């Protein structure tokens, strides 16, 4: 269900249920978490791309598998929390390459990544209200942080979809590319990240995330301490020496 491969220092994970528009079954999320954790622990990987097979990123949860579940079924098994929370704990940068539908859990998965590169045909949405439930994998929490309260309320309460152009305009998407360029663009962005110092990239990810999880004073203190810590890295010495010598830096990720 999830294809894992390596492109140099970039890990590529592809959701592979194209006949179901890559619907996110519980088993698929389990496997995705396993693959992400393996790549996170691999010193030879500096960044990760998540993409969808076929013409969709992920059209949402596998509703057929959950339609008859009861409150006790989901509460006792800690549904969503049990495996989705693993995805957000990945320390290396993760890029979402989104084309076609990213709906419900698909939109939530994209928002769990560090940034989204979208094809021109991408469509984002949180249509759970149509099914008698609310977004349960971060949709009501990450979406307002990405697009603001009004847009998030609009999407969650009406179930409408947002096209790639609107998504970029409001900050959900970092860039838009033609569909045929999507995977190459995402892999190139990840390769660029992976060529830099891995510990610094991880610190940047932690620091930017802290901006959404703390007040300004605490966030600035976290940033300053992380900045100070980079001066203990071999990569900082190499990066600054290379700049002074007007040559390309060769990072050892230490």
CSV table of C-alpha atoms in Angstrom, one decimal:
chain,number,residue,atom,x,y,z
A,1,UNK,CA,0.0,0.0,0.0
A,2,UNK,CA,3.0,2.3,0.6
A,3,UNK,CA,5.9,2.1,-1.9
A,4,UNK,CA,9.3,3.1,-0.4
A,5,UNK,CA,12.3,4.0,-2.4
A,6,UNK,CA,15.4,6.1,-2.1
A,7,UNK,CA,16.7,8.8,-4.5
A,8,UNK,CA,20.1,9.8,-3.3
A,9,UNK,CA,19.6,11.4,0.1
A,10,UNK,CA,15.9,11.7,-0.4
A,11,UNK,CA,13.3,9.1,0.7
A,12,UNK,CA,10.2,8.8,-1.5
A,13,UNK,CA,7.0,7.3,-0.1
A,14,UNK,CA,4.1,6.7,-2.5
A,15,UNK,CA,0.6,6.0,-1.3
A,16,UNK,CA,-0.3,3.1,-3.7
A,17,UNK,CA,-4.1,2.5,-3.8
A,18,UNK,CA,-4.9,4.2,-7.0
A,19,UNK,CA,-8.1,2.2,-7.6
A,20,UNK,CA,-9.4,3.7,-4.4
A,21,UNK,CA,-7.9,7.2,-4.9
A,22,UNK,CA,-5.3,6.2,-2.2
A,23,UNK,CA,-8.0,6.1,0.5
A,24,UNK,CA,-6.3,6.1,3.9
A,25,UNK,CA,-7.1,2.8,5.6
A,26,UNK,CA,-5.9,2.2,9.1
A,27,UNK,CA,-3.4,-0.4,7.7
A,28,UNK,CA,-2.0,2.1,5.2
A,29,UNK,CA,-1.4,4.7,8.0
A,30,UNK,CA,0.3,2.0,10.0
A,31,UNK,CA,2.6,1.2,7.1
A,32,UNK,CA,3.2,4.9,6.4
A,33,UNK,CA,4.3,5.4,10.0
A,34,UNK,CA,6.6,2.4,9.8
A,35,UNK,CA,8.3,3.7,6.7
A,36,UNK,CA,8.6,7.3,7.9
A,37,UNK,CA,10.2,6.1,11.2
A,38,UNK,CA,12.6,3.9,9.2
A,39,UNK,CA,13.6,6.9,7.0
A,40,UNK,CA,13.8,9.2,10.0
A,41,UNK,CA,16.4,6.8,11.6
A,42,UNK,CA,18.4,6.4,8.4
A,43,UNK,CA,21.5,8.6,8.5
A,44,UNK,CA,21.7,8.5,4.7
A,45,UNK,CA,18.4,10.3,4.2
A,46,UNK,CA,18.1,14.0,4.7
A,47,UNK,CA,14.5,14.7,3.6
A,48,UNK,CA,11.4,12.8,2.7
A,49,UNK,CA,8.7,13.2,0.0
A,50,UNK,CA,5.2,11.8,0.3
A,51,UNK,CA,3.2,11.4,-3.0
A,52,UNK,CA,0.1,9.6,-4.2
A,53,UNK,CA,0.0,7.0,-7.0
A,54,UNK,CA,-2.2,7.8,-10.0
A,55,UNK,CA,-4.2,11.0,-10.2
A,56,UNK,CA,-4.9,11.7,-6.6
A,57,UNK,CA,-2.9,12.3,-3.4
A,58,UNK,CA,-5.5,10.8,-1.1
A,59,UNK,CA,-9.3,11.2,-1.3
A,60,UNK,CA,-9.8,10.7,2.4
A,61,UNK,CA,-10.3,7.9,4.9
A,62,UNK,CA,-11.5,4.5,3.9
A,63,UNK,CA,-15.2,5.1,4.9
A,64,UNK,CA,-16.3,1.6,3.9
A,65,UNK,CA,-14.1,0.2,6.6
A,66,UNK,CA,-15.3,2.5,9.4
A,67,UNK,CA,-18.9,3.1,8.6
A,68,UNK,CA,-20.2,0.6,11.2
A,69,UNK,CA,-17.8,1.3,14.0
A,70,UNK,CA,-19.2,2.4,17.3
A,71,UNK,CA,-18.0,4.9,19.8
A,72,UNK,CA,-16.4,2.2,21.9
A,73,UNK,CA,-14.7,0.8,18.8
A,74,UNK,CA,-12.9,4.0,18.1
A,75,UNK,CA,-12.4,5.0,21.7
A,76,UNK,CA,-10.9,1.7,22.9
A,77,UNK,CA,-8.6,1.3,20.0
A,78,UNK,CA,-7.5,5.0,20.1
A,79,UNK,CA,-8.4,5.4,16.5
A,80,UNK,CA,-6.4,8.1,14.7
A,81,UNK,CA,-4.2,8.9,17.7
A,82,UNK,CA,-2.8,5.4,17.7
A,83,UNK,CA,-1.0,5.8,14.4
A,84,UNK,CA,-1.5,9.3,13.0
A,85,UNK,CA,0.4,10.9,15.8
A,86,UNK,CA,3.5,9.0,14.7
A,87,UNK,CA,3.5,11.0,11.4
A,88,UNK,CA,3.9,14.3,13.2
A,89,UNK,CA,6.8,13.1,15.2
A,90,UNK,CA,9.1,12.7,12.2
A,91,UNK,CA,12.1,15.0,12.8
A,92,UNK,CA,13.4,15.3,9.3
A,93,UNK,CA,11.8,17.6,6.7
A,94,UNK,CA,8.8,16.1,4.9
A,95,UNK,CA,7.4,17.5,1.7
A,96,UNK,CA,3.9,16.6,0.4
A,97,UNK,CA,3.6,16.3,-3.4
A,98,UNK,CA,-0.1,16.8,-4.0
A,99,UNK,CA,-2.1,16.3,-7.3
A,100,UNK,CA,-5.8,15.7,-7.7
A,101,UNK,CA,-7.8,15.2,-4.5
A,102,UNK,CA,-6.4,15.8,-1.0
A,103,UNK,CA,-9.7,15.5,0.9
A,104,UNK,CA,-10.5,14.7,4.5
A,105,UNK,CA,-7.6,12.6,5.8
A,106,UNK,CA,-5.7,13.4,2.6
A,107,UNK,CA,-5.8,17.1,3.4
A,108,UNK,CA,-4.8,16.4,7.0
A,109,UNK,CA,-1.9,14.2,5.9
A,110,UNK,CA,-0.7,17.0,3.6
A,111,UNK,CA,-0.9,19.4,6.5
A,112,UNK,CA,1.1,17.1,8.7
A,113,UNK,CA,4.0,17.5,6.2
A,114,UNK,CA,6.3,20.5,6.5
A,115,UNK,CA,5.2,22.1,3.3
A,116,UNK,CA,3.1,21.2,0.3
A,117,UNK,CA,4.0,21.5,-3.4
A,118,UNK,CA,0.8,21.2,-5.4
A,119,UNK,CA,0.0,20.4,-9.0
A,120,UNK,CA,-2.3,22.8,-10.9
A,121,UNK,CA,-5.1,20.2,-10.6
A,122,UNK,CA,-4.9,19.8,-6.8
A,123,UNK,CA,-8.1,20.1,-4.8
A,124,UNK,CA,-8.1,20.4,-1.0
A,125,UNK,CA,-11.1,19.9,1.4
A,126,UNK,CA,-12.4,18.8,4.7
A,127,UNK,CA,-15.8,17.3,3.7
A,128,UNK,CA,-16.4,15.2,6.9
A,129,UNK,CA,-19.5,17.2,7.8
A,130,UNK,CA,-21.2,15.5,4.9
A,131,UNK,CA,-20.6,12.2,6.6
A,132,UNK,CA,-21.9,13.2,10.0
A,133,UNK,CA,-18.5,13.6,11.6
A,134,UNK,CA,-15.9,16.3,12.0
A,135,UNK,CA,-12.2,16.3,10.8
A,136,UNK,CA,-10.5,14.1,13.4
A,137,UNK,CA,-6.8,13.9,12.2
A,138,UNK,CA,-5.9,17.6,12.7
A,139,UNK,CA,-8.3,19.3,10.3
A,140,UNK,CA,-9.9,21.7,12.7
A,141,UNK,CA,-6.5,22.5,14.3
A,142,UNK,CA,-3.9,22.6,11.5
A,143,UNK,CA,-6.2,24.2,8.9
A,144,UNK,CA,-6.9,27.4,10.9
A,145,UNK,CA,-3.2,27.7,11.5
A,146,UNK,CA,-2.5,27.4,7.8
A,147,UNK,CA,-5.3,29.4,6.2
A,148,UNK,CA,-6.9,31.4,9.1
A,149,UNK,CA,-10.2,31.0,11.0
A,150,UNK,CA,-12.6,32.2,8.3
A,151,UNK,CA,-11.3,30.0,5.5
A,152,UNK,CA,-11.1,27.0,7.9
A,153,UNK,CA,-14.6,27.5,9.1
A,154,UNK,CA,-15.8,27.8,5.5
A,155,UNK,CA,-14.2,24.6,4.4
A,156,UNK,CA,-15.1,22.5,7.5
A,157,UNK,CA,-18.7,23.8,7.8
A,158,UNK,CA,-19.7,23.7,4.1
A,159,UNK,CA,-17.4,20.9,2.9
A,160,UNK,CA,-16.4,22.8,-0.1
A,161,UNK,CA,-13.1,22.2,-1.9
A,162,UNK,CA,-10.3,24.7,-2.4
A,163,UNK,CA,-8.4,24.7,-5.7
A,164,UNK,CA,-4.6,24.9,-5.8
A,165,UNK,CA,-4.6,28.6,-6.7
A,166,UNK,CA,-6.7,29.6,-3.7
A,167,UNK,CA,-4.7,27.2,-1.5
A,168,UNK,CA,-1.5,28.9,-2.5
A,169,UNK,CA,-3.0,32.4,-2.0
A,170,UNK,CA,-4.1,31.6,1.5
A,171,UNK,CA,-0.9,29.8,2.6
A,172,UNK,CA,-1.9,26.1,2.5
A,173,UNK,CA,0.4,25.5,-0.4
A,174,UNK,CA,4.0,26.7,-0.9
A,175,UNK,CA,4.1,26.5,-4.7
A,176,UNK,CA,2.1,25.3,-7.7
A,177,UNK,CA,3.6,23.4,-10.7
A,178,UNK,CA,2.2,21.6,-13.8
A,179,UNK,CA,1.1,18.1,-13.0
A,180,UNK,CA,3.9,16.5,-15.1
A,181,UNK,CA,6.5,18.5,-13.1
A,182,UNK,CA,5.1,17.7,-9.6
A,183,UNK,CA,7.2,14.8,-8.5
A,184,UNK,CA,10.4,16.2,-10.0
A,185,UNK,CA,9.8,19.5,-8.3
A,186,UNK,CA,9.2,17.9,-4.9
A,187,UNK,CA,12.2,15.6,-5.3
A,188,UNK,CA,14.4,18.6,-6.3
A,189,UNK,CA,13.2,20.6,-3.3
A,190,UNK,CA,13.9,17.6,-1.0
A,191,UNK,CA,17.3,17.1,-2.5
A,192,UNK,CA,18.2,20.7,-2.0
A,193,UNK,CA,17.2,20.4,1.7
A,194,UNK,CA,19.1,17.1,2.0
A,195,UNK,CA,22.3,18.7,0.7
A,196,UNK,CA,22.4,21.1,3.6
A,197,UNK,CA,23.4,20.2,7.1
A,198,UNK,CA,20.8,17.7,8.5
A,199,UNK,CA,21.0,18.8,12.1
A,200,UNK,CA,20.5,22.4,11.1
A,201,UNK,CA,17.5,21.4,8.9
A,202,UNK,CA,16.0,19.5,11.8
A,203,UNK,CA,16.6,22.5,14.1
A,204,UNK,CA,14.8,24.8,11.6
A,205,UNK,CA,11.9,22.4,11.5
A,206,UNK,CA,11.6,22.4,15.3
A,207,UNK,CA,11.9,26.1,15.5
A,208,UNK,CA,9.3,26.9,12.9
A,209,UNK,CA,6.9,24.4,14.5
A,210,UNK,CA,7.5,26.0,17.9
A,211,UNK,CA,6.1,29.3,16.4
A,212,UNK,CA,2.7,27.6,16.2
A,213,UNK,CA,2.9,25.9,19.6
A,214,UNK,CA,4.1,28.8,21.9
A,215,UNK,CA,4.0,32.5,22.5
A,216,UNK,CA,6.4,34.9,20.7
A,217,UNK,CA,8.8,35.3,23.7
A,218,UNK,CA,9.1,31.5,24.2
A,219,UNK,CA,9.5,30.9,20.5
A,220,UNK,CA,12.2,33.5,20.2
A,221,UNK,CA,14.1,32.0,23.1
A,222,UNK,CA,13.8,28.5,21.5
A,223,UNK,CA,15.1,29.9,18.2
A,224,UNK,CA,18.0,31.7,19.9
A,225,UNK,CA,19.1,28.6,21.8
A,226,UNK,CA,18.9,26.5,18.6
A,227,UNK,CA,20.9,29.2,16.8
A,228,UNK,CA,23.6,29.2,19.5
A,229,UNK,CA,23.7,25.3,19.4
A,230,UNK,CA,24.6,25.4,15.7
A,231,UNK,CA,28.0,26.9,16.7
A,232,UNK,CA,28.9,23.5,18.2
A,233,UNK,CA,28.5,21.8,14.8
A,234,UNK,CA,31.2,20.8,12.4
A,235,UNK,CA,28.8,21.8,9.7
A,236,UNK,CA,28.7,25.4,11.0
A,237,UNK,CA,32.5,25.6,10.8
A,238,UNK,CA,32.5,24.1,7.3
A,239,UNK,CA,29.6,26.3,6.1
A,240,UNK,CA,31.2,29.6,7.2
A,241,UNK,CA,34.7,28.6,6.1
A,242,UNK,CA,33.3,27.7,2.7
A,243,UNK,CA,31.5,31.1,2.4
A,244,UNK,CA,34.7,33.0,3.3
A,245,UNK,CA,36.8,30.9,0.8
A,246,UNK,CA,34.1,31.4,-1.9
A,247,UNK,CA,33.7,27.6,-2.4
A,248,UNK,CA,30.9,25.1,-2.0
A,249,UNK,CA,30.4,23.7,1.5
A,250,UNK,CA,30.7,19.9,2.0
A,251,UNK,CA,28.5,19.0,4.9
A,252,UNK,CA,29.1,15.9,7.0
A,253,UNK,CA,25.8,16.3,9.0
A,254,UNK,CA,27.7,16.5,12.3
